[in-house]
Amino acid sequence: MSLIIVGSLALDTIEAPAGTVEDVPGGSSSYCSLAASYFTHPNIVGVVGKDFPDSVMTLFKDHRINLEGLAVEEGKTFRWGGRYAENFDTRTTLFTELNVFETFNPVLPENYKAAGYVLLANIHPGLQHHVLDQLNADSFVVLDTMNLWIDTALEDLLTLIKRVNMLVINDEEALMLTQERNYGKAAKKLQAMGPEWVIIKKGQHGALLFHEENVFSVPGLILDEVKDPTGAGDTFVGALTGYLDQSKDHSFDNMKLALVFGSVLASFCVEDFSVDGITYLQESELEERYDEFVLMSQF
Amino acid sequence: MSLIIVGSLALDTIEAPAGTVEDVPGGSSSYCSLAASYFTHPNIVGVVGKDFPDSVMTLFKDHRINLEGLAVEEGKTFRWGGRYAENFDTRTTLFTELNVFETFNPVLPENYKAAGYVLLANIHPGLQHHVLDQLNADSFVVLDTMNLWIDTALEDLLTLIKRVNMLVINDEEALMLTQERNYGKAAKKLQAMGPEWVIIKKGQHGALLFHEENVFSVPGLILDEVKDPTGAGDTFVGALTGYLDQSKDHSFDNMKLALVFGSVLASFCVEDFSVDGITYLQESELEERYDEFVLMSQF
């Protein structure tokens, strides 16, 4: 078993300047696993309701995603609705219906427990702890988190951070959690909490990787149009972890490449609604976009 | 005559978390010319009062800055005072005393008029027009501007932009001026206004260079401490233009290097008050910091 991904699967309703879509695939795990699938065979743990569309199941299977850990329960799938302002500066949550996700208790199938890589996609830190408790290998654990858990589950989050190899967090959250105003100082504090690797996501400004005394910055690609930023962070960390699982190389130079490929997939993600930007991409498309990152940042 | 720099020379009072300094060298031209001096012999055009310290004149001369175009007039030097908030999020202007700068009329000495490079550092666009009117060569003109002129002298600014080869503008100003929310679209509009080269400065997130269909992103260095961000943008554009004058190479690859060296000098600037961070730097210090940019962005 190589990479397992534990997170949410949802049906989203998204209102954005370019249009509105309803009941489209969403949730951290959907984005993470589709993005990771370009590099490895991800294995997901999650829950959906009986109403989860067969077409999405087929999409996952087409992307070589192992669904053995995906429970299909009586009831409705987790639903989330959000609206973006004209300039994407703000996102308003329209509704959150947990449905079957309310009682989600991630149980790892026996053959998942020796996973080489574990991606704890964005869900409650208590559930993320529970996943780690079930592992019986020295897995490389990547944790993605968000401000909601800093506000509502800080203690769980802090003990969880100690247990992971890589923390992925966005810029505002990193500063909020460390009470710092400087990314370097924030990263030092986060590294001191446990994770050997810290990634600070900066949206359109790209991302920063910190490891020991080293820093790497990957830029955000300049895109003609952003249609839907939902899931861009999940896509970034999914592709990044997928790339690590494929390469199994934890050198700083290889981690740099993992961030670049994370950014490549994230740039496709925002160009279309839901997961549409990251499905059925050709290798040549990934290569072209990688080359754009090279042109944009190499001197 | 190679590079001429036209801008303000001031004595600043700066209140920042790390301390307060009074009547220290400031103004766009001071930062620009000191930064440029690491690459070429800049020639400045400006005005100061009789109270301008000899020690600063000596500093300029030590940095091979030609002061032939610097008028010393009866009266006091332009003074500016500013206060930074604890986290550098906001800067409040405490006072502005134009003094001799109020009637500044930039007159180019005869031998300045065939300058290969002209840096119009931040002053009123009307004065910047007046400088261009005096040139008798096909100079490469770099324009640095700020939000004040978008608000108060928009028409002058728009006609000026048509006349320059390179526009350097910060992110908020670029978006304000073009009514866009996307850097790529903003840059396209700015390029369409005339300048072949557009640079969008993003503070701690670095800067973006646009030329035809090409984009380059230089990151902001992660610094342990920022003492005084005053003049960082001036330092960036000063070093950048000095580097261009030294190399006289307008290829995209060389422009990339100009941005990196601009960023190298700007990173020194913010580490100390006033111009103290960019005086008497050793070549080895510039090289070390250049190497930090390489490590941080090359993959």
Coordinates of C-alpha atoms in Angstrom, one line a residue:
Chain A
M1 CA 0.0 0.0 0.0
S2 CA 1.5 3.3 -1.0
L3 CA -0.5 6.5 -0.5
I4 CA -3.7 6.7 1.6
I5 CA -5.8 9.8 1.6
V6 CA -8.4 10.5 4.3
G7 CA -10.7 13.5 3.9
S8 CA -14.2 14.6 2.9
L9 CA -16.2 13.7 -0.2
A10 CA -19.0 16.1 -0.9
L11 CA -21.4 17.4 -3.5
D12 CA -20.9 21.1 -3.8
T13 CA -23.0 24.0 -5.1
I14 CA -20.8 26.8 -6.2
E15 CA -21.8 30.3 -7.3
A16 CA -19.0 32.3 -9.0
P17 CA -18.9 35.1 -11.5
A18 CA -18.6 32.7 -14.4
G19 CA -21.7 30.7 -13.4
T20 CA -23.3 28.4 -10.9
V21 CA -23.0 24.7 -10.6
E22 CA -25.0 22.4 -8.3
D23 CA -24.2 19.0 -6.7
V24 CA -20.8 18.7 -8.3
P25 CA -18.0 16.6 -6.9
G26 CA -16.2 18.3 -4.0
G27 CA -14.6 17.7 -0.7
S28 CA -10.9 17.6 0.2
S29 CA -10.5 14.0 -0.6
S30 CA -12.0 14.3 -4.1
Y31 CA -9.5 17.0 -5.1
C32 CA -6.5 15.4 -3.3
S33 CA -7.0 11.9 -4.8
L34 CA -7.7 13.0 -8.4
A35 CA -4.6 15.2 -8.3
A36 CA -2.5 12.5 -6.7
S37 CA -3.7 10.0 -9.3
Y38 CA -1.4 11.6 -12.0
F39 CA 1.6 10.2 -10.0
T40 CA 0.5 7.2 -8.1
H41 CA -2.5 5.0 -7.2
P42 CA -4.2 6.7 -4.2
N43 CA -6.3 4.8 -1.7
I44 CA -9.1 6.8 -0.1
V45 CA -10.9 6.5 3.2
G46 CA -14.1 8.3 3.4
V47 CA -17.9 8.2 3.4
V48 CA -20.6 9.1 0.9
G49 CA -24.4 8.6 0.9
K50 CA -26.4 6.4 -1.4
D51 CA -27.0 9.5 -3.6
F52 CA -23.4 9.8 -4.6
P53 CA -23.4 9.7 -8.4
D54 CA -22.1 6.6 -10.1
S55 CA -20.5 8.9 -12.7
V56 CA -18.2 10.2 -10.0
M57 CA -17.4 6.7 -8.8
T58 CA -16.5 5.9 -12.4
L59 CA -14.4 9.0 -12.6
F60 CA -12.4 7.9 -9.5
K61 CA -11.9 4.4 -10.9
D62 CA -10.8 5.8 -14.3
H63 CA -8.2 7.7 -12.3
R64 CA -6.9 4.5 -10.6
I65 CA -8.2 5.5 -7.2
N66 CA -8.7 2.6 -4.9
L67 CA -12.2 2.9 -3.2
E68 CA -11.8 0.0 -0.8
G69 CA -11.9 2.4 2.1
L70 CA -14.9 4.4 0.9
A71 CA -18.1 3.6 2.8
V72 CA -21.4 4.1 1.1
E73 CA -24.0 4.7 3.8
E74 CA -27.7 5.1 4.0
G75 CA -28.6 8.8 3.7
K76 CA -27.3 11.7 1.8
T77 CA -23.8 12.8 0.9
F78 CA -22.1 15.8 2.7
R79 CA -23.2 18.9 0.8
W80 CA -21.6 22.3 0.8
G81 CA -22.5 25.5 -0.9
G82 CA -20.4 28.6 -1.4
R83 CA -20.5 31.9 -3.3
Y84 CA -17.5 33.8 -4.6
A85 CA -17.5 37.6 -4.8
E86 CA -16.9 39.2 -8.2
N87 CA -13.1 39.5 -7.6
F88 CA -12.7 36.2 -5.6
D89 CA -11.6 38.3 -2.6
T90 CA -14.3 36.7 -0.4
R91 CA -16.0 33.4 -0.2
T92 CA -19.3 33.1 1.6
T93 CA -20.5 29.7 2.8
L94 CA -24.2 29.4 1.8
F95 CA -24.9 26.1 3.6
T96 CA -23.2 23.1 5.1
E97 CA -25.2 19.8 5.4
L98 CA -23.0 17.2 7.0
N99 CA -25.4 14.3 6.4
V100 CA -23.6 10.9 6.5
F101 CA -20.3 12.8 7.2
E102 CA -21.6 13.8 10.6
T103 CA -20.9 10.4 12.1
F104 CA -17.8 9.6 9.9
N105 CA -15.4 7.4 11.7
P106 CA -12.4 6.7 9.4
V107 CA -11.6 3.0 9.6
L108 CA -8.5 1.8 7.7
P109 CA -8.9 -1.4 5.8
E110 CA -6.2 -3.8 7.1
N111 CA -4.0 -3.4 4.0
Y112 CA -4.0 0.4 4.4
K113 CA -2.3 0.3 7.8
A114 CA 1.2 -0.1 6.4
A115 CA 0.9 2.9 4.0
G116 CA 4.1 4.5 3.0
Y117 CA 2.5 7.9 2.7
V118 CA -0.6 9.2 4.5
L119 CA -2.3 12.4 3.5
L120 CA -4.6 13.8 6.2
A121 CA -6.7 16.0 4.0
N122 CA -8.8 18.7 5.6
I123 CA -11.2 17.2 8.2
H124 CA -11.5 17.5 12.0
P125 CA -8.1 16.9 13.7
G126 CA -9.8 14.4 16.1
L127 CA -10.5 12.2 13.1
Q128 CA -7.0 12.8 11.7
H129 CA -5.6 11.5 15.1
H130 CA -7.8 8.5 14.9
V131 CA -6.3 7.7 11.4
L132 CA -2.8 7.9 12.7
D133 CA -3.6 5.6 15.7
Q134 CA -4.5 2.8 13.2
L135 CA -1.2 2.9 11.3
N136 CA 1.3 0.1 12.0
A137 CA 4.1 1.5 9.8
D138 CA 6.5 4.4 9.9
S139 CA 4.5 6.3 7.4
F140 CA 5.4 9.7 6.0
V141 CA 2.4 11.8 7.2
V142 CA 1.3 15.0 5.4
L143 CA -1.3 17.2 7.3
D144 CA -3.4 19.8 5.6
T145 CA -5.5 21.9 7.9
M146 CA -7.5 25.1 8.0
N147 CA -8.6 28.0 10.2
L148 CA -11.8 26.3 11.3
W149 CA -9.8 23.9 13.4
I150 CA -7.6 26.6 14.8
D151 CA -10.7 28.2 16.1
T152 CA -12.6 25.1 17.2
A153 CA -10.2 22.3 17.9
L154 CA -6.9 23.9 18.7
E155 CA -5.8 21.4 21.3
D156 CA -6.4 18.4 19.0
L157 CA -4.6 20.3 16.2
L158 CA -1.5 21.1 18.3
T159 CA -1.1 17.5 19.4
L160 CA -1.7 16.3 15.9
I161 CA 1.0 18.7 14.4
K162 CA 3.6 16.9 16.7
R163 CA 2.8 13.6 15.0
V164 CA 3.2 14.6 11.3
N165 CA 6.2 14.9 9.0
M166 CA 4.9 17.7 6.9
L167 CA 2.4 20.5 7.7
V168 CA 0.7 22.3 4.9
I169 CA -1.1 25.5 6.0
N170 CA -2.1 28.7 4.3
D171 CA -0.4 32.0 5.0
E172 CA -3.1 33.6 7.2
E173 CA -3.5 30.4 9.2
A174 CA 0.3 30.1 9.7
L175 CA 0.5 33.6 11.1
M176 CA -2.7 33.1 13.2
L177 CA -1.4 29.9 14.7
T178 CA 2.0 31.2 15.6
Q179 CA 1.1 34.8 16.4
E180 CA 3.8 36.0 14.0
R181 CA 3.7 38.5 11.1
N182 CA 6.8 37.1 9.3
Y183 CA 6.6 33.9 7.3
G184 CA 10.2 32.9 8.3
K185 CA 9.5 33.3 12.0
A186 CA 6.1 31.5 11.7
A187 CA 7.7 28.6 9.8
K188 CA 10.4 28.3 12.5
K189 CA 7.8 28.1 15.2
L190 CA 5.8 25.5 13.2
Q191 CA 8.9 23.4 12.6
A192 CA 9.7 23.6 16.3
M193 CA 6.2 22.1 17.0
G194 CA 7.3 18.8 15.3
P195 CA 7.0 18.7 11.5
E196 CA 10.3 18.5 9.7
W197 CA 8.7 20.1 6.6
V198 CA 6.4 23.1 6.6
I199 CA 4.6 24.4 3.6
I200 CA 2.9 27.8 3.7
K201 CA 0.4 28.3 0.8
K202 CA 0.0 31.9 -0.4
G203 CA -2.8 31.5 -3.0
Q204 CA -2.0 33.4 -6.1
H205 CA 1.5 34.3 -4.7
G206 CA 2.5 30.6 -4.7
A207 CA 3.9 28.7 -1.8
L208 CA 6.9 28.5 0.5
L209 CA 8.7 25.3 1.6
F210 CA 10.7 25.3 4.8
H211 CA 13.1 22.5 6.0
E212 CA 15.9 22.9 8.5
E213 CA 17.5 26.2 7.4
N214 CA 16.3 25.9 3.7
V215 CA 13.6 27.8 2.0
F216 CA 12.0 27.3 -1.4
S217 CA 9.5 29.5 -3.1
V218 CA 7.3 28.4 -6.0
P219 CA 5.4 31.2 -7.7
G220 CA 1.7 31.2 -8.6
L221 CA 1.2 30.9 -12.3
I222 CA -0.3 34.0 -14.0
L223 CA -3.6 32.6 -15.4
D224 CA -5.9 34.4 -17.9
E225 CA -9.0 33.3 -16.1
V226 CA -9.9 31.8 -12.7
K227 CA -13.3 30.2 -12.8
D228 CA -13.5 28.4 -9.4
P229 CA -10.7 28.4 -6.8
T230 CA -12.5 25.7 -4.7
G231 CA -10.2 22.8 -3.9
A232 CA -7.0 24.5 -5.3
G233 CA -5.2 23.9 -1.9
D234 CA -6.4 20.3 -1.8
T235 CA -5.3 19.8 -5.3
F236 CA -1.8 21.2 -4.5
V237 CA -1.2 19.0 -1.6
G238 CA -2.7 15.9 -3.3
A239 CA -0.4 16.3 -6.3
L240 CA 2.5 17.0 -4.1
T241 CA 2.0 13.9 -2.0
G242 CA 1.3 11.8 -5.0
Y243 CA 4.6 13.0 -6.5
L244 CA 6.4 12.1 -3.3
D245 CA 4.9 8.6 -3.2
Q246 CA 6.0 8.1 -6.8
S247 CA 9.5 9.3 -6.2
K248 CA 10.0 8.2 -2.6
D249 CA 12.8 10.8 -2.4
H250 CA 12.8 13.2 0.5
S251 CA 15.8 15.3 -0.6
F252 CA 15.2 19.1 -0.5
D253 CA 15.7 19.2 -4.3
N254 CA 13.0 16.6 -4.9
M255 CA 10.6 18.3 -2.5
K256 CA 11.0 21.4 -4.6
L257 CA 9.8 19.4 -7.6
A258 CA 6.9 18.1 -5.5
L259 CA 5.8 21.7 -4.9
V260 CA 6.1 22.6 -8.5
F261 CA 3.9 19.6 -9.6
G262 CA 1.5 20.5 -6.8
S263 CA 1.3 24.0 -8.3
V264 CA 0.9 22.6 -11.8
L265 CA -2.2 20.7 -10.8
A266 CA -3.6 23.5 -8.7
S267 CA -3.3 25.8 -11.7
F268 CA -5.5 23.5 -13.8
C269 CA -7.9 23.1 -10.9
V270 CA -8.9 26.8 -10.7
E271 CA -9.5 27.1 -14.5
D272 CA -12.7 25.1 -14.3
F273 CA -15.5 24.4 -11.9
S274 CA -15.3 21.6 -9.3
V275 CA -12.8 18.9 -10.3
D276 CA -13.4 19.4 -14.0
G277 CA -10.0 21.1 -14.4
I278 CA -8.1 18.1 -13.1
T279 CA -9.8 15.2 -14.8
Y280 CA -8.4 13.4 -17.8
L281 CA -5.4 15.6 -18.2
Q282 CA -2.8 14.4 -20.7
E283 CA 0.8 14.0 -19.7
S284 CA 1.7 16.5 -22.4
E285 CA -0.5 19.1 -20.7
L286 CA 1.3 18.6 -17.4
E287 CA 4.6 18.9 -19.1
E288 CA 3.7 22.1 -20.9
R289 CA 2.5 23.7 -17.7
Y290 CA 5.6 22.5 -15.9
D291 CA 7.6 24.3 -18.6
E292 CA 5.7 27.4 -17.9
F293 CA 6.8 27.3 -14.3
V294 CA 10.4 26.8 -15.5
L295 CA 10.2 29.9 -17.8
M296 CA 8.5 31.9 -15.1
S297 CA 11.0 31.2 -12.2
Q298 CA 14.3 30.0 -13.5
F299 CA 17.1 32.5 -14.2
Chain B
M1 CA 26.6 59.8 -19.8
S2 CA 25.1 56.5 -18.8
L3 CA 22.3 56.5 -16.2
I4 CA 20.6 59.6 -14.9
I5 CA 18.2 59.4 -11.9
V6 CA 15.6 62.1 -11.2
G7 CA 13.8 62.0 -7.9
S8 CA 13.5 63.4 -4.5
L9 CA 16.2 63.8 -1.8
A10 CA 14.9 64.1 1.7
L11 CA 15.6 64.0 5.4
D12 CA 13.3 61.4 6.9
T13 CA 12.0 60.8 10.4
I14 CA 11.0 57.2 10.8
E15 CA 9.2 55.6 13.7
A16 CA 9.2 51.8 13.6
P17 CA 9.0 49.0 16.2
A18 CA 12.8 48.7 16.3
G19 CA 13.3 52.4 17.1
T20 CA 13.0 56.0 15.8
V21 CA 15.5 57.9 13.7
E22 CA 15.4 61.6 12.8
D23 CA 16.6 63.6 9.8
V24 CA 18.2 60.5 8.1
P25 CA 18.8 60.4 4.4
G26 CA 15.7 59.5 2.4
G27 CA 13.8 60.3 -0.8
S28 CA 13.4 58.2 -3.9
S29 CA 16.6 59.4 -5.5
S30 CA 18.8 58.7 -2.5
Y31 CA 17.8 55.0 -2.4
C32 CA 17.8 54.6 -6.2
S33 CA 21.2 56.1 -6.7
L34 CA 22.9 54.3 -3.8
A35 CA 21.5 51.0 -5.1
A36 CA 22.4 51.7 -8.7
S37 CA 26.0 52.6 -7.6
Y38 CA 26.8 49.0 -7.1
F39 CA 26.6 48.5 -10.9
T40 CA 27.3 51.8 -12.5
H41 CA 28.1 55.5 -12.0
P42 CA 24.7 57.1 -11.5
N43 CA 24.1 60.8 -12.2
I44 CA 21.4 62.5 -10.2
V45 CA 19.2 65.4 -10.8
G46 CA 17.6 66.9 -7.7
V47 CA 17.5 69.6 -5.1
V48 CA 18.4 69.9 -1.4
G49 CA 18.6 72.8 1.1
K50 CA 21.6 74.3 2.7
D51 CA 21.0 72.1 5.7
F52 CA 21.7 68.8 3.7
P53 CA 24.4 67.1 5.7
D54 CA 27.9 67.0 4.3
S55 CA 28.2 63.5 5.5
V56 CA 25.5 62.4 3.1
M57 CA 27.2 64.3 0.2
T58 CA 30.3 62.3 1.1
L59 CA 28.4 59.1 1.2
F60 CA 27.1 59.8 -2.3
K61 CA 30.6 60.6 -3.6
D62 CA 32.0 57.5 -2.0
H63 CA 29.4 55.6 -4.0
R64 CA 30.6 57.2 -7.2
I65 CA 27.4 59.1 -7.6
N66 CA 27.8 62.2 -9.8
L67 CA 26.2 65.2 -8.2
E68 CA 26.6 67.7 -11.0
G69 CA 22.8 67.8 -11.4
L70 CA 22.1 68.3 -7.7
A71 CA 21.1 71.9 -6.8
V72 CA 21.8 73.1 -3.3
E73 CA 19.3 75.9 -2.6
E74 CA 18.7 78.5 0.1
G75 CA 16.2 77.0 2.6
K76 CA 15.6 73.6 4.1
T77 CA 15.6 70.1 2.6
F78 CA 12.4 68.3 1.9
R79 CA 11.4 66.4 5.1
W80 CA 9.1 63.5 5.6
G81 CA 8.0 61.7 8.7
G82 CA 6.3 58.3 8.9
R83 CA 5.3 55.7 11.4
Y84 CA 5.0 52.0 10.9
A85 CA 2.6 49.8 12.9
E86 CA 3.9 46.9 15.0
N87 CA 3.4 44.5 12.1
F88 CA 4.4 46.8 9.2
D89 CA 0.8 46.4 7.8
T90 CA 0.3 50.2 7.8
R91 CA 2.4 53.2 7.4
T92 CA 1.1 56.6 8.6
T93 CA 2.6 59.8 7.2
L94 CA 3.3 62.0 10.2
F95 CA 4.3 65.1 8.2
T96 CA 5.5 66.3 4.8
E97 CA 7.5 69.5 4.5
L98 CA 8.3 70.1 0.9
N99 CA 10.6 73.1 1.6
V100 CA 13.0 73.6 -1.4
F101 CA 11.4 70.6 -3.1
E102 CA 8.2 72.7 -3.6
T103 CA 9.6 74.6 -6.5
F104 CA 11.8 71.9 -7.8
N105 CA 12.3 72.1 -11.6
P106 CA 14.6 69.4 -12.8
V107 CA 17.1 70.9 -15.3
L108 CA 19.4 68.4 -16.9
P109 CA 23.0 69.5 -17.3
E110 CA 24.0 69.5 -21.0
N111 CA 26.0 66.3 -20.8
Y112 CA 23.0 64.4 -19.1
K113 CA 20.8 64.9 -22.2
A114 CA 22.2 61.9 -24.1
A115 CA 21.8 59.5 -21.2
G116 CA 21.5 55.9 -22.2
Y117 CA 19.3 55.1 -19.3
V118 CA 16.9 57.4 -17.4
L119 CA 15.3 56.4 -14.2
L120 CA 12.3 58.6 -13.3
A121 CA 12.1 57.9 -9.6
N122 CA 9.0 58.7 -7.7
I123 CA 8.1 62.4 -8.1
H124 CA 5.2 64.3 -9.7
P125 CA 4.5 63.0 -13.3
G126 CA 4.5 66.6 -14.5
L127 CA 8.2 66.9 -13.5
Q128 CA 8.9 63.5 -15.0
H129 CA 7.5 64.7 -18.3
H130 CA 9.7 67.8 -18.1
V131 CA 12.8 65.5 -17.7
L132 CA 11.9 63.5 -20.8
D133 CA 11.4 66.8 -22.8
Q134 CA 15.0 67.7 -22.3
L135 CA 16.5 64.4 -23.6
N136 CA 18.1 64.4 -27.0
A137 CA 18.9 60.7 -27.2
D138 CA 16.8 57.5 -27.6
S139 CA 17.2 56.7 -23.9
F140 CA 15.8 53.6 -22.2
V141 CA 13.3 55.2 -19.7
V142 CA 12.2 53.5 -16.5
L143 CA 9.3 55.0 -14.7
D144 CA 8.5 54.3 -11.0
T145 CA 5.2 55.7 -9.8
M146 CA 2.9 55.6 -6.8
N147 CA -0.8 55.8 -5.9
L148 CA -0.6 59.5 -5.0
W149 CA -0.2 60.4 -8.6
I150 CA -3.0 58.0 -9.7
D151 CA -5.2 60.0 -7.4
T152 CA -4.0 63.5 -8.0
A153 CA -2.3 63.6 -11.5
L154 CA -3.9 60.8 -13.5
E155 CA -3.9 62.5 -16.8
D156 CA -0.2 63.5 -16.6
L157 CA 0.6 60.0 -15.5
L158 CA -1.3 58.3 -18.4
T159 CA 0.5 60.4 -21.0
L160 CA 3.8 59.8 -19.3
I161 CA 3.3 56.0 -19.3
K162 CA 3.1 56.1 -23.1
R163 CA 6.5 57.6 -23.2
V164 CA 8.5 55.1 -21.2
N165 CA 10.1 51.7 -22.0
M166 CA 9.5 50.2 -18.5
L167 CA 6.8 50.9 -16.0
V168 CA 7.5 49.8 -12.4
I169 CA 4.4 49.9 -10.2
N170 CA 3.2 48.1 -7.1
D171 CA 0.5 45.5 -7.0
E172 CA -2.3 47.6 -5.6
E173 CA -1.5 50.5 -7.9
A174 CA -1.4 48.2 -10.9
L175 CA -4.9 46.9 -10.1
M176 CA -6.2 50.4 -9.2
L177 CA -4.9 51.9 -12.4
T178 CA -6.3 49.2 -14.7
Q179 CA -9.5 48.3 -12.7
E180 CA -8.5 44.7 -12.9
R181 CA -8.2 42.0 -10.1
N182 CA -5.8 39.7 -12.0
Y183 CA -2.1 40.6 -12.3
G184 CA -1.9 39.1 -15.8
K185 CA -4.8 41.1 -17.1
A186 CA -3.5 44.3 -15.4
A187 CA -0.1 43.8 -17.0
K188 CA -1.6 43.3 -20.4
K189 CA -3.5 46.6 -20.1
L190 CA -0.4 48.4 -18.8
Q191 CA 1.7 47.0 -21.7
A192 CA -1.1 48.2 -24.1
M193 CA -0.6 51.7 -22.7
G194 CA 2.9 51.9 -24.1
P195 CA 5.7 50.3 -22.0
E196 CA 7.3 47.3 -23.5
W197 CA 8.3 46.2 -20.0
V198 CA 6.0 46.1 -17.0
I199 CA 7.1 45.2 -13.5
I200 CA 4.6 44.7 -10.7
K201 CA 6.1 44.9 -7.2
K202 CA 4.4 42.7 -4.6
G203 CA 6.4 43.6 -1.4
Q204 CA 7.3 40.5 0.6
H205 CA 5.9 38.4 -2.2
G206 CA 8.5 39.6 -4.7
A207 CA 7.9 41.0 -8.1
L208 CA 6.6 40.0 -11.5
L209 CA 8.1 41.0 -14.9
F210 CA 6.0 41.1 -18.0
H211 CA 7.3 41.5 -21.6
E212 CA 5.3 40.5 -24.7
E213 CA 3.9 37.1 -23.7
N214 CA 6.6 36.3 -21.1
V215 CA 6.3 36.4 -17.4
F216 CA 9.0 36.1 -14.7
S217 CA 8.5 36.0 -11.0
V218 CA 11.2 36.8 -8.5
P219 CA 10.4 35.8 -4.9
G220 CA 10.7 37.9 -1.8
L221 CA 13.6 36.7 0.4
I222 CA 12.6 35.4 3.8
L223 CA 14.3 37.7 6.2
D224 CA 14.8 37.2 9.9
E225 CA 14.1 40.8 10.7
V226 CA 12.7 43.8 8.8
K227 CA 13.6 47.1 10.5
D228 CA 12.5 49.7 8.0
P229 CA 10.8 49.1 4.7
T230 CA 11.2 52.7 3.6
G231 CA 12.8 53.0 0.2
A232 CA 12.7 49.2 -0.6
G233 CA 10.8 49.8 -3.8
D234 CA 13.2 52.7 -4.8
T235 CA 16.2 50.5 -4.0
F236 CA 14.7 47.7 -6.1
V237 CA 14.3 49.8 -9.2
G238 CA 17.6 51.6 -8.6
A239 CA 19.6 48.4 -8.6
L240 CA 17.6 47.0 -11.5
T241 CA 18.3 50.0 -13.7
G242 CA 21.9 50.2 -12.6
Y243 CA 22.3 46.6 -13.6
L244 CA 20.8 47.3 -17.0
D245 CA 23.1 50.2 -17.5
Q246 CA 26.1 48.0 -16.7
S247 CA 25.0 45.2 -18.9
K248 CA 23.2 47.1 -21.7
D249 CA 21.4 43.8 -22.6
H250 CA 17.6 44.0 -23.0
S251 CA 17.1 40.3 -23.5
F252 CA 14.4 38.7 -21.3
D253 CA 17.0 36.5 -19.6
N254 CA 19.1 39.5 -18.7
M255 CA 16.1 41.4 -17.5
K256 CA 15.4 38.5 -15.1
L257 CA 18.8 39.0 -13.6
A258 CA 18.2 42.7 -13.3
L259 CA 15.1 41.9 -11.2
V260 CA 17.1 39.5 -9.0
F261 CA 19.8 42.1 -8.3
G262 CA 17.0 44.6 -7.6
S263 CA 15.6 42.2 -5.1
V264 CA 19.1 41.5 -3.6
L265 CA 19.6 45.2 -2.9
A266 CA 16.0 45.7 -1.6
S267 CA 16.5 42.8 0.8
F268 CA 19.5 44.6 2.3
C269 CA 17.6 47.9 2.4
V270 CA 14.8 46.7 4.8
E271 CA 17.3 45.2 7.3
D272 CA 18.3 48.6 8.6
F273 CA 17.0 52.1 8.9
S274 CA 17.1 54.7 6.1
V275 CA 19.9 53.9 3.6
D276 CA 22.1 52.2 6.1
G277 CA 21.4 48.7 4.8
I278 CA 22.7 49.6 1.3
T279 CA 25.8 51.6 2.0
Y280 CA 29.3 50.2 1.8
L281 CA 28.2 46.7 0.9
Q282 CA 30.9 44.3 -0.2
E283 CA 30.7 42.4 -3.5
S284 CA 30.9 39.2 -1.5
E285 CA 27.8 40.2 0.4
L286 CA 25.9 40.8 -2.8
E287 CA 27.1 37.4 -4.2
E288 CA 26.0 35.6 -1.0
R289 CA 22.6 37.1 -1.2
Y290 CA 22.3 36.4 -4.9
D291 CA 23.1 32.7 -4.0
E292 CA 20.2 32.8 -1.5
F293 CA 17.9 33.8 -4.3
V294 CA 19.2 30.9 -6.4
L295 CA 18.7 28.4 -3.6
M296 CA 15.2 29.7 -2.9
S297 CA 13.9 29.7 -6.4
Q298 CA 15.8 27.4 -8.7
F299 CA 14.7 23.8 -9.1

